[in-house]
Coordinates of N, CA, C and O in Angstrom, one line a residue:
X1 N 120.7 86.5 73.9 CA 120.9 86.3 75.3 C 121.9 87.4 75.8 O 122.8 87.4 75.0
X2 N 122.1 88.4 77.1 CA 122.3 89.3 76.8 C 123.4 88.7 78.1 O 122.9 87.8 78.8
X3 N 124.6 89.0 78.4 CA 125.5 88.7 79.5 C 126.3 90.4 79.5 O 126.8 91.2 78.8
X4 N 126.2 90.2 80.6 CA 127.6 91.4 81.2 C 128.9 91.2 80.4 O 129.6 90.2 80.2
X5 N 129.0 92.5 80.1 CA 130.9 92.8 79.7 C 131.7 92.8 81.0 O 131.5 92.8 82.2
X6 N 132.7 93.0 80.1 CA 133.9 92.6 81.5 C 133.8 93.8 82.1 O 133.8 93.5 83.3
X7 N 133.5 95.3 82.0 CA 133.6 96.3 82.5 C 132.4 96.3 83.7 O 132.6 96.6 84.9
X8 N 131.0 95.7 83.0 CA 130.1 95.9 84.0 C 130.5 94.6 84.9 O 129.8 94.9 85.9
X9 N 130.9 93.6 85.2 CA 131.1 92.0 85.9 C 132.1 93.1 87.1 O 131.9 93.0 88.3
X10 N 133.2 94.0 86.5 CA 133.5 94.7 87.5 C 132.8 95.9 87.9 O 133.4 96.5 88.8
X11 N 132.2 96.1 87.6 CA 131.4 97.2 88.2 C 129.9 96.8 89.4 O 129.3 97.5 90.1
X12 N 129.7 95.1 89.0 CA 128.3 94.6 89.5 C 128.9 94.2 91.2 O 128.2 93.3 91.5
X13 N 129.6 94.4 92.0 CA 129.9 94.5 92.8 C 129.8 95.5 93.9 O 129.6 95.3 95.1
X14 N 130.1 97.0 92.9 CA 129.6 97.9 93.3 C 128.4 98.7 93.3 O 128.2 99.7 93.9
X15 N 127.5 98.0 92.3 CA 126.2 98.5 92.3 C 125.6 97.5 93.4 O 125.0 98.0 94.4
X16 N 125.8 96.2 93.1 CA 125.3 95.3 94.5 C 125.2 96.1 96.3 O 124.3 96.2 97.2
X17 N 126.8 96.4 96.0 CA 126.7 97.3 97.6 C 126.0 98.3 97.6 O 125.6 98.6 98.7
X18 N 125.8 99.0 96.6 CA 125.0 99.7 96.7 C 123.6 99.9 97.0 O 123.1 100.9 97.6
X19 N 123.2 99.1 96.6 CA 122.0 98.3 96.5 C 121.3 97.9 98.0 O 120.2 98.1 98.5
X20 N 122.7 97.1 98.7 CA 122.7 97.1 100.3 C 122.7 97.9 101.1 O 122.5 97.6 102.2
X21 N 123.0 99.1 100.8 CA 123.2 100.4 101.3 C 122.1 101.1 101.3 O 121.7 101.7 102.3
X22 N 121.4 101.1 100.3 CA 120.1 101.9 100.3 C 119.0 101.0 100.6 O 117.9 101.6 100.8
X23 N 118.8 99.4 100.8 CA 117.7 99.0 101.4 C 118.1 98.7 102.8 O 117.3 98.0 103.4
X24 N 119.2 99.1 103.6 CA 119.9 99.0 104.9 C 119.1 100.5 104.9 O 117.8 100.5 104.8
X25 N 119.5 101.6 105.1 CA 119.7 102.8 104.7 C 118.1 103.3 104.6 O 117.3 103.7 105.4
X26 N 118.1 103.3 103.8 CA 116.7 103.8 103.1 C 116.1 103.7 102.5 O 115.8 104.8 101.9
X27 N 115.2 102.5 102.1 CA 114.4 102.3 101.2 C 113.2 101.4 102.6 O 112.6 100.5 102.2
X28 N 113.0 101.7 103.7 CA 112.0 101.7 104.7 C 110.8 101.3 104.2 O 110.3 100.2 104.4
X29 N 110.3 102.0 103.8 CA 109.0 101.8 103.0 C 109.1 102.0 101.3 O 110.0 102.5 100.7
X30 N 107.3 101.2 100.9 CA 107.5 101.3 99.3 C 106.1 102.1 99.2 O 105.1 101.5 99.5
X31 N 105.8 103.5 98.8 CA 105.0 103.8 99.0 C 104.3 103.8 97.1 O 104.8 103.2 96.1
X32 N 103.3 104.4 97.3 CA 102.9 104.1 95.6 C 103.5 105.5 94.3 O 102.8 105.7 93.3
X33 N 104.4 106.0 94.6 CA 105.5 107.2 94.0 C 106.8 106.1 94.0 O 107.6 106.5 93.3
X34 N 107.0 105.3 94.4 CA 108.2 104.7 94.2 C 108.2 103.1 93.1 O 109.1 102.4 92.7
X35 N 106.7 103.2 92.9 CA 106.5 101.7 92.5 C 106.7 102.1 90.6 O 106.5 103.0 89.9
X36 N 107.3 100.8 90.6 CA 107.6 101.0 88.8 C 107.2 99.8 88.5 O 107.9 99.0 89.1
X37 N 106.2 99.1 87.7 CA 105.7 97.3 87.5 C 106.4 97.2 86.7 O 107.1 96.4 87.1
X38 N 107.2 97.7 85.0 CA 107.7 97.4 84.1 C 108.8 97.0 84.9 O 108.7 95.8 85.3
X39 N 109.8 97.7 85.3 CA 111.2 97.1 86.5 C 110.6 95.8 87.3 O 111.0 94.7 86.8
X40 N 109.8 95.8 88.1 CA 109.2 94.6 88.8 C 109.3 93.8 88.2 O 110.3 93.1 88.4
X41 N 108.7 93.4 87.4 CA 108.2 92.3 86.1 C 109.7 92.1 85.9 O 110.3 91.3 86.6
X42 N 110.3 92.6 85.1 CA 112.1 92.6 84.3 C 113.2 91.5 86.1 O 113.9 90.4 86.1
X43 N 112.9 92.5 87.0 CA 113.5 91.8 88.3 C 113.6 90.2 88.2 O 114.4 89.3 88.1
X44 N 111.5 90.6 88.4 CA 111.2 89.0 88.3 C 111.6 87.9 88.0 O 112.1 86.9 88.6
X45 N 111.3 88.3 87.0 CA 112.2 87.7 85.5 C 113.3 86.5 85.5 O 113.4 85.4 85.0
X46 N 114.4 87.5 86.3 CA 116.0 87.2 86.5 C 115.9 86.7 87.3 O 117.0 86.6 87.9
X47 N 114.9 86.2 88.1 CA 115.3 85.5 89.5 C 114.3 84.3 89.7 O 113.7 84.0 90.7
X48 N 114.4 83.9 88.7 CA 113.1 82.6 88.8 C 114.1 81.1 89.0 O 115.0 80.7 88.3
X49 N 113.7 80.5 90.2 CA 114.2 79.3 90.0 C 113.7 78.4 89.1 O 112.5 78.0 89.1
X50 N 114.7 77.9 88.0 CA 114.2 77.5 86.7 C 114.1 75.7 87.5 O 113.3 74.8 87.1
X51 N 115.0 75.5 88.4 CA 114.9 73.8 88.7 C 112.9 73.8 89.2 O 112.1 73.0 88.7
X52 N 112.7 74.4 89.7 CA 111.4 74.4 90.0 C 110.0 74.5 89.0 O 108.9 74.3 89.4
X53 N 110.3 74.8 87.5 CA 109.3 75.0 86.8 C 108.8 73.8 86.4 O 109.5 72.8 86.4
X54 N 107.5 74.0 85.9 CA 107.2 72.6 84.9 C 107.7 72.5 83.9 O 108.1 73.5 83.2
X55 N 107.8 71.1 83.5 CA 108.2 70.6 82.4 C 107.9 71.5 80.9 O 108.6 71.7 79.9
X56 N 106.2 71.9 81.3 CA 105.8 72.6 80.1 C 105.7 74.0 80.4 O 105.5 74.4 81.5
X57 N 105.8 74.7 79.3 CA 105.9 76.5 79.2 C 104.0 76.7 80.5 O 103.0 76.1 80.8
X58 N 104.7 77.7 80.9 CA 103.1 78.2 81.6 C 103.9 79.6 81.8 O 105.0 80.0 82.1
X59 N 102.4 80.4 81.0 CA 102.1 82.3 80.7 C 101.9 82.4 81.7 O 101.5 81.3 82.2
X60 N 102.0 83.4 82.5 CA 101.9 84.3 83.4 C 101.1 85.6 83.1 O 101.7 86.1 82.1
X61 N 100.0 86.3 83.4 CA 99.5 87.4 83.1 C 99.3 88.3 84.6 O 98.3 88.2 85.4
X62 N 100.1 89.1 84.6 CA 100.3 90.4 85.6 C 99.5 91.3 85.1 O 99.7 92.0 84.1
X63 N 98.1 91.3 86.3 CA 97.7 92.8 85.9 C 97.7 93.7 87.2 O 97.2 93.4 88.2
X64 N 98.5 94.7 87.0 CA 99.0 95.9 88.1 C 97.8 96.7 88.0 O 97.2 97.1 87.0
X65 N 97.1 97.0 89.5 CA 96.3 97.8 89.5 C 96.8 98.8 90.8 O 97.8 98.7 91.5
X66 N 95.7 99.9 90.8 CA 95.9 100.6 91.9 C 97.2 101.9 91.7 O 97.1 102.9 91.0
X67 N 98.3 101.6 92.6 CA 99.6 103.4 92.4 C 100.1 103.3 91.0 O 100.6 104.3 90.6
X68 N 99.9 101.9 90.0 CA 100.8 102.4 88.7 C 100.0 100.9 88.3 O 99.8 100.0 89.1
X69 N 99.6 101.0 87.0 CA 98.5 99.8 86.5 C 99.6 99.3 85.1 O 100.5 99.9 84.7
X70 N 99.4 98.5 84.8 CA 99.5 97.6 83.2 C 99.4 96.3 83.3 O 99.2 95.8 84.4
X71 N 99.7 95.5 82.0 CA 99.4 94.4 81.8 C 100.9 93.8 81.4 O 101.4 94.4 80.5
X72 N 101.5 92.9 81.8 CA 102.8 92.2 81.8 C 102.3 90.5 81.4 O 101.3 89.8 81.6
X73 N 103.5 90.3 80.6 CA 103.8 88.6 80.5 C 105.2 87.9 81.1 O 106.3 88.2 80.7
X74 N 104.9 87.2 81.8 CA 105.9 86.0 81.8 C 105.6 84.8 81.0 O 104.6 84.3 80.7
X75 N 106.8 84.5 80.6 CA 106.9 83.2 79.8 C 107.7 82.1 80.7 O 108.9 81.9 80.3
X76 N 107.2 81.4 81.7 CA 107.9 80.8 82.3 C 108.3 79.1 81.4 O 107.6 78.1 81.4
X77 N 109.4 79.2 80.9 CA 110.1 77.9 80.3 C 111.1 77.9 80.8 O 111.5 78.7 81.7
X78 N 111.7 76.9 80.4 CA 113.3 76.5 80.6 C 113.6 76.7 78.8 O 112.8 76.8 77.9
X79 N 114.9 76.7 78.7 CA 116.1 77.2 79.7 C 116.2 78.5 80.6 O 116.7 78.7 81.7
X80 N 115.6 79.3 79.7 CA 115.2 81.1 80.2 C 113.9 81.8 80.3 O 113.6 82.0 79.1
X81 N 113.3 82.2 80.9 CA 111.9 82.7 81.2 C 112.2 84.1 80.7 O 113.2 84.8 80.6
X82 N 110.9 84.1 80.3 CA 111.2 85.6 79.4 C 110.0 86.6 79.9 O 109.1 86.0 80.5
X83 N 109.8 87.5 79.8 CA 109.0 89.3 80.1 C 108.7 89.4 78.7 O 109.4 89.3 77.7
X84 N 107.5 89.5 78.9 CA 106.7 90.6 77.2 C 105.6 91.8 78.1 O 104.6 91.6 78.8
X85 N 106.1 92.8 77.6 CA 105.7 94.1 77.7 C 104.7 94.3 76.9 O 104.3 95.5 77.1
X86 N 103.8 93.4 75.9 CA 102.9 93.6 75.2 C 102.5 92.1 75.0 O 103.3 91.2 74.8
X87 N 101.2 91.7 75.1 CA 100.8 90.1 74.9 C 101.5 90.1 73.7 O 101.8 90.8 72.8
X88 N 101.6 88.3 74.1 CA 102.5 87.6 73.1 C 101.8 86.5 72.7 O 102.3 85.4 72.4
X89 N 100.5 86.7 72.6 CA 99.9 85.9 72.1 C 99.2 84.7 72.4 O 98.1 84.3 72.0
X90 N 99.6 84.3 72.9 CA 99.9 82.7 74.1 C 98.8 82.5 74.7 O 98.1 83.5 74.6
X91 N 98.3 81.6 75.3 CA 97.4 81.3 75.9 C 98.1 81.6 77.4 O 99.2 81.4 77.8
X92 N 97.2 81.9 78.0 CA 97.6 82.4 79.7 C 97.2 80.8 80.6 O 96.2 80.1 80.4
X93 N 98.1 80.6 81.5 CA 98.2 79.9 82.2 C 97.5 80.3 83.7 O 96.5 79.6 84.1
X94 N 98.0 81.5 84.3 CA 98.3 81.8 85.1 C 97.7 83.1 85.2 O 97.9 83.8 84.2
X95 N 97.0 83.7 86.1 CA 96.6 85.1 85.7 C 97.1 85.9 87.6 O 97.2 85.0 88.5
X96 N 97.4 87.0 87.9 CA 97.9 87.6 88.7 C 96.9 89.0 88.6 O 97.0 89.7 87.6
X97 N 96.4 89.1 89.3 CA 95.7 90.5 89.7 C 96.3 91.2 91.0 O 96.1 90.8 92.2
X98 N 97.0 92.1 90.8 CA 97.7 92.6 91.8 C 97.8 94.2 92.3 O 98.3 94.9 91.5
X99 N 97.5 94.7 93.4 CA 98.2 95.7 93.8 C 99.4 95.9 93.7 O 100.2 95.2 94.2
X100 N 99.7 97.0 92.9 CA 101.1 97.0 92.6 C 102.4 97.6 94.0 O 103.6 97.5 93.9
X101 N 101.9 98.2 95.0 CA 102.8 98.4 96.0 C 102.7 97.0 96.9 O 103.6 96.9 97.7
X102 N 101.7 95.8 96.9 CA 102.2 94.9 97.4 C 102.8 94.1 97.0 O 103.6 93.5 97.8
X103 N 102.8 93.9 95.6 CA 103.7 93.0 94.8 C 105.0 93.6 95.5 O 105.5 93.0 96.4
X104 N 105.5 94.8 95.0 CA 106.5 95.4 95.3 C 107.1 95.0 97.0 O 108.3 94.6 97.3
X105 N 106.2 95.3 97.6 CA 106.5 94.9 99.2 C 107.1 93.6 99.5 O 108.1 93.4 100.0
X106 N 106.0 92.5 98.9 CA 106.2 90.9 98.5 C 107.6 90.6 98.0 O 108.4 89.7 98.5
X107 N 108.0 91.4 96.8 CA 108.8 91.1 96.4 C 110.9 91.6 96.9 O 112.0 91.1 96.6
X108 N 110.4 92.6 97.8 CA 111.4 93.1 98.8 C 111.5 92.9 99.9 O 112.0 93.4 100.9
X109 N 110.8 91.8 99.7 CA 110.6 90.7 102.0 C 110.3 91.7 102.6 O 110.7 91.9 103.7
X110 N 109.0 93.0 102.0 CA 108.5 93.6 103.3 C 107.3 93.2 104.0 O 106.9 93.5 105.1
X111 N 106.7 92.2 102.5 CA 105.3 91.8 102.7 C 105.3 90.4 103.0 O 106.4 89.8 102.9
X112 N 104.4 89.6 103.2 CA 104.1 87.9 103.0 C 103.1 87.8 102.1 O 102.0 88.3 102.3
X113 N 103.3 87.1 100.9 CA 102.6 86.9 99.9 C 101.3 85.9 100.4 O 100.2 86.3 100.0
X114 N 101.3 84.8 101.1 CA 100.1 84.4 101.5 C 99.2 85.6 102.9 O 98.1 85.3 103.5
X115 N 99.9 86.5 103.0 CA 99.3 87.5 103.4 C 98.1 88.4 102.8 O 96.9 88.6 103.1
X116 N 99.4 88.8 101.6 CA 98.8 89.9 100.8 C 97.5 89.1 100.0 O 96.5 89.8 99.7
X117 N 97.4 87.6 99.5 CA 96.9 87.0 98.9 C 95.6 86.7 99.8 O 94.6 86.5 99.2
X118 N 95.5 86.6 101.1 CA 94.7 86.4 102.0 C 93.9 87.7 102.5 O 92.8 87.7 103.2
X119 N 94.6 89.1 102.2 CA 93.4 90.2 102.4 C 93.6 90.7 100.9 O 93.9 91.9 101.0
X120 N 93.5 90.4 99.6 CA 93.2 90.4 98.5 C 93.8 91.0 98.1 O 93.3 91.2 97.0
X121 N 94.9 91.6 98.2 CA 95.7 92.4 97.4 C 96.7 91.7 96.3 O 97.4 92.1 95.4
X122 N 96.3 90.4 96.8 CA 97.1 89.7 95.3 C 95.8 88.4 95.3 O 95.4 87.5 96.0
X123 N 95.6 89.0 94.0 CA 95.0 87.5 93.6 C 95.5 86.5 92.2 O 95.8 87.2 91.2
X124 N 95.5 85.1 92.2 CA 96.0 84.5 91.5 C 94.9 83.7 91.0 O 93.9 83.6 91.7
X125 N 94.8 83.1 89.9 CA 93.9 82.3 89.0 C 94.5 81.6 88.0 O 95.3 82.1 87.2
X126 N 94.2 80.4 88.0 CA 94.5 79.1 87.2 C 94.5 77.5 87.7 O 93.7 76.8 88.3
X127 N 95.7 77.3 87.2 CA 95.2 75.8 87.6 C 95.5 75.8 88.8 O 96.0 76.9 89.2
X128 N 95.3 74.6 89.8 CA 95.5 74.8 91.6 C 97.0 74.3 91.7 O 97.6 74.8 92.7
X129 N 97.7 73.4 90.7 CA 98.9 73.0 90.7 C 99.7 74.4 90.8 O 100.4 74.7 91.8
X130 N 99.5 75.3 89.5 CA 100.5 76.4 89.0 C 100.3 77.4 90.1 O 101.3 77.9 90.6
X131 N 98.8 78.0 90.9 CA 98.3 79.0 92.0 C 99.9 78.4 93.0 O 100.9 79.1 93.2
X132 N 99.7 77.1 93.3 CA 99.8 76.4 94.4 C 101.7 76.7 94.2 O 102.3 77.2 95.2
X133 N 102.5 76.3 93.2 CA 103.5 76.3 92.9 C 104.5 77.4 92.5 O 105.7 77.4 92.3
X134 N 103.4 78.2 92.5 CA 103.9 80.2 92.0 C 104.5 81.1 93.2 O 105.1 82.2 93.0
X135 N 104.2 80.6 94.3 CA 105.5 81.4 95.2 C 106.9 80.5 95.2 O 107.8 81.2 95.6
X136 N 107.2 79.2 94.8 CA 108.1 78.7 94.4 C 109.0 79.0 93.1 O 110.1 78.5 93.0
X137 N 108.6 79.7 92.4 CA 109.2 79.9 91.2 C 110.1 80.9 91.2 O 111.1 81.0 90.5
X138 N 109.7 81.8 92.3 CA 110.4 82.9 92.3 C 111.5 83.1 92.9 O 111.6 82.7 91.8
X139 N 112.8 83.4 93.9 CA 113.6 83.7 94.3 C 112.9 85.4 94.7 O 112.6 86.1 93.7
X140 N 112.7 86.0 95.8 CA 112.8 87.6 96.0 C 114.4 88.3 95.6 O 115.4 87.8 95.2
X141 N 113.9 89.4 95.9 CA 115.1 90.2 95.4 C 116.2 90.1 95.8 O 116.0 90.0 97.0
X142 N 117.5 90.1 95.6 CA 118.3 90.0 96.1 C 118.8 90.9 97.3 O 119.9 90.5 97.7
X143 N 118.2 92.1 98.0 CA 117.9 92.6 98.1 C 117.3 92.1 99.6 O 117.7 92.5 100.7
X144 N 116.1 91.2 99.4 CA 115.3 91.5 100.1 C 115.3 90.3 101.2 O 114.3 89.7 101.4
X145 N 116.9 90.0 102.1 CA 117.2 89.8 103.2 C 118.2 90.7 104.1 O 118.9 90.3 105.1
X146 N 117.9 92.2 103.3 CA 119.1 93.1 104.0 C 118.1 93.7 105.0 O 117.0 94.1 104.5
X147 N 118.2 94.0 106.7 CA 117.6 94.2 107.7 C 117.8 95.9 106.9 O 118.6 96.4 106.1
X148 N 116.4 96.4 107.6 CA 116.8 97.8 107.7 C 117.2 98.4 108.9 O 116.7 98.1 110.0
X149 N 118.1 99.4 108.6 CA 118.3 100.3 110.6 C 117.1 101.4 110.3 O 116.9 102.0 109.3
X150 N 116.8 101.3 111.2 CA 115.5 102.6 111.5 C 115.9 103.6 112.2 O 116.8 103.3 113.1
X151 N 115.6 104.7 112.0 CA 116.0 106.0 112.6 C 115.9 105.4 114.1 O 115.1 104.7 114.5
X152 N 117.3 105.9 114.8 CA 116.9 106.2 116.1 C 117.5 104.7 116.8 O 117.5 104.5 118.0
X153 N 117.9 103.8 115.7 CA 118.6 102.6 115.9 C 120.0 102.3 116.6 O 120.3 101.2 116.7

């Protein structure tokens, strides 16, 4: 389990603001040159409301198609949900077919996931409980209630 040193705990303050500064600032749009799914996925990850999961483990299978494609795993358990960059064997719960600049959008409060899910750029498959309970699991980015100023603002 990997925790911050004292040097970065002071330093996460300043990447934070930083962070606000450039989606204030400039990160306006997510075009498909900016989209990275391995980082997405990792984000994810760290920001799952664990009070909300089921009792039992449920896979996740992210497939990125479209500006940057691959195949990702979540392992949604408690205590810690975990990312595999290569299947892990598991039986899939959950399957995610995705445009990867809307995920990205979705996941930076540019998009609405029952949006993107409603003109098909995200589709989900499995049980109707897990479909039904998978925008709850996640927390968006930390990130992704900073307003942007637009040119000319």
């Amino acid at each position: 389990e990997y925790h911050l040193t004292e040097a970065g705990t002071e330093l996460l303050g300043v990447v934070t603001m930083l962070g606000d500064w450039g989606q204030k600032w400039v990160n306006h749009d997510i075009k498909p040159e900016d989209v990275d799914p391995a980082l997405l996925v990792w984000d994810m990850h760290r920001r799952v409301n664990i009070d909300l999961l089921p009792e039992e483990r449920v896979v996740i299978q992210i497939n990125f198609r479209c500006a940057a494609t691959g195949e990702y795993w979540l392992v949604m358990e408690r205590p810690e949900p975990s990312v595999c960059m290569i299947d892990p064997g598991l039986d899939v719960d959950l399957f995610m077919n995705t445009d990867t600049v809307a995920t990205h959008k979705v996941w930076m409060g540019m998009a609405d996931l029952g949006e993107c899910v409603d003109d098909g750029l995200i589709e989900l498959y499995g049980l109707t409980a897990h479909v039904d309970a998978f925008p709850d699991w996640f927390k968006l980015s930390i990130f992704s209630d900073i307003e942007p100023i637009w040119a000319g603002d």
